[in-house]
mmCIF file of C-alpha atoms in Angstrom:
data_model
loop_
_atom_site.group_PDB
_atom_site.id
_atom_site.type_symbol
_atom_site.label_atom_id
_atom_site.label_comp_id
_atom_site.label_asym_id
_atom_site.label_seq_id
_atom_site.Cartn_x
_atom_site.Cartn_y
_atom_site.Cartn_z
ATOM 1 C CA UNK A 1 158.526 41.013 -42.799
ATOM 2 C CA UNK A 2 161.463 42.580 -45.389
ATOM 3 C CA UNK A 3 160.856 46.240 -46.203
ATOM 4 C CA UNK A 4 163.560 47.868 -48.990
ATOM 5 C CA UNK A 5 163.832 50.547 -50.982
ATOM 6 C CA UNK A 6 163.300 50.835 -54.796
ATOM 7 C CA UNK A 7 166.556 52.226 -55.292
ATOM 8 C CA UNK A 8 168.173 48.832 -53.803
ATOM 9 C CA UNK A 9 165.681 46.504 -56.031
ATOM 10 C CA UNK A 10 166.827 48.964 -59.163
ATOM 11 C CA UNK A 11 170.640 48.422 -58.327
ATOM 12 C CA UNK A 12 170.356 44.668 -56.756
ATOM 13 C CA UNK A 13 168.096 42.640 -58.525
ATOM 14 C CA UNK A 14 169.822 39.204 -57.359
ATOM 15 C CA UNK A 15 169.692 40.334 -53.664
ATOM 16 C CA UNK A 16 166.210 41.067 -53.743
ATOM 17 C CA UNK A 17 165.201 37.997 -55.312
ATOM 18 C CA UNK A 18 167.345 35.558 -53.553
ATOM 19 C CA UNK A 19 165.309 37.256 -50.218
ATOM 20 C CA UNK A 20 162.435 36.400 -51.853
ATOM 21 C CA UNK A 21 162.892 32.724 -52.497
ATOM 22 C CA UNK A 22 164.726 31.958 -49.200
ATOM 23 C CA UNK A 23 161.982 34.177 -46.862
ATOM 24 C CA UNK A 24 158.898 32.476 -48.975
ATOM 25 C CA UNK A 25 157.085 35.880 -47.901
ATOM 26 C CA UNK A 26 156.582 39.070 -49.826
ATOM 27 C CA UNK A 27 159.483 41.656 -49.913
ATOM 28 C CA UNK A 28 157.874 45.362 -49.395
ATOM 29 C CA UNK A 29 159.489 47.776 -51.796
ATOM 30 C CA UNK A 30 159.243 51.470 -51.073
ATOM 31 C CA UNK A 31 159.433 54.691 -52.914
ATOM 32 C CA UNK A 32 160.432 57.735 -51.627
ATOM 33 C CA UNK A 33 159.328 56.526 -47.863
ATOM 34 C CA UNK A 34 156.088 55.322 -48.521
ATOM 35 C CA UNK A 35 154.961 51.538 -49.369
ATOM 36 C CA UNK A 36 154.804 51.135 -53.133
ATOM 37 C CA UNK A 37 155.091 47.398 -54.202
ATOM 38 C CA UNK A 38 155.204 43.800 -52.723
ATOM 39 C CA UNK A 39 157.660 41.404 -54.660
ATOM 40 C CA UNK A 40 156.996 37.347 -53.941
ATOM 41 C CA UNK A 41 159.043 34.345 -55.827
ATOM 42 C CA UNK A 42 156.235 32.756 -58.211
ATOM 43 C CA UNK A 43 156.545 29.272 -56.252
ATOM 44 C CA UNK A 44 155.499 31.381 -52.903
ATOM 45 C CA UNK A 45 152.801 33.055 -55.090
ATOM 46 C CA UNK A 46 151.393 29.863 -56.452
ATOM 47 C CA UNK A 47 151.463 27.701 -52.998
ATOM 48 C CA UNK A 48 149.529 30.927 -51.998
ATOM 49 C CA UNK A 49 147.049 30.604 -54.819
ATOM 50 C CA UNK A 50 146.642 26.721 -53.997
ATOM 51 C CA UNK A 51 145.806 27.742 -50.175
ATOM 52 C CA UNK A 52 143.645 30.584 -51.016
ATOM 53 C CA UNK A 53 141.647 27.773 -53.607
ATOM 54 C CA UNK A 54 141.254 25.050 -50.513
ATOM 55 C CA UNK A 55 140.208 27.238 -48.154
ATOM 56 C CA UNK A 56 137.726 28.645 -50.278
ATOM 57 C CA UNK A 57 136.380 24.839 -51.308
ATOM 58 C CA UNK A 58 136.467 24.021 -47.417
ATOM 59 C CA UNK A 59 134.016 26.738 -46.776
ATOM 60 C CA UNK A 60 132.279 25.912 -49.662
ATOM 61 C CA UNK A 61 131.879 22.376 -48.171
ATOM 62 C CA UNK A 62 131.248 23.610 -44.262
ATOM 63 C CA UNK A 63 128.422 25.839 -45.376
ATOM 64 C CA UNK A 64 126.978 22.896 -47.230
ATOM 65 C CA UNK A 65 127.494 20.839 -44.185
ATOM 66 C CA UNK A 66 125.491 23.758 -42.040
ATOM 67 C CA UNK A 67 123.011 23.912 -44.692
ATOM 68 C CA UNK A 68 122.084 19.820 -44.062
ATOM 69 C CA UNK A 69 123.805 18.827 -47.494
ATOM 70 C CA UNK A 70 124.230 15.419 -47.708
ATOM 71 C CA UNK A 71 127.671 14.323 -47.240
ATOM 72 C CA UNK A 72 129.175 10.973 -48.278
ATOM 73 C CA UNK A 73 130.668 8.273 -45.193
ATOM 74 C CA UNK A 74 133.739 7.229 -45.259
ATOM 75 C CA UNK A 75 133.375 3.706 -46.610
ATOM 76 C CA UNK A 76 131.890 5.600 -49.678
ATOM 77 C CA UNK A 77 135.076 8.050 -49.871
ATOM 78 C CA UNK A 78 137.199 4.751 -49.486
ATOM 79 C CA UNK A 79 135.529 2.999 -52.163
ATOM 80 C CA UNK A 80 135.537 6.179 -54.251
ATOM 81 C CA UNK A 81 139.423 6.527 -54.227
ATOM 82 C CA UNK A 82 140.290 2.616 -54.486
ATOM 83 C CA UNK A 83 138.073 2.789 -57.926
ATOM 84 C CA UNK A 84 139.885 6.119 -58.652
ATOM 85 C CA UNK A 85 143.199 4.611 -57.770
ATOM 86 C CA UNK A 86 142.364 1.261 -59.608
ATOM 87 C CA UNK A 87 141.431 2.900 -63.173
ATOM 88 C CA UNK A 88 144.913 5.294 -62.863
ATOM 89 C CA UNK A 89 146.602 1.445 -62.734
ATOM 90 C CA UNK A 90 148.052 2.766 -59.365
#
């Protein structure tokens, strides 16, 4: 975890930006010694958002499975994927 002051952000934005891109983690910014905001690269934010969407989808599928929702077989999944790729020209 990286913590830095709002003064550093104000005076050396390029350094904070480089740190955010290099660490791929939020940079916590303090104001008057207290936590204020977090800075994260756009790429890292998009990856986190995608992981959250995937987790939500997996949770929904698992909930359906526990409730007895019928899934599809491996063979049916393979057939659907082959058809999809065939239609996409791959």
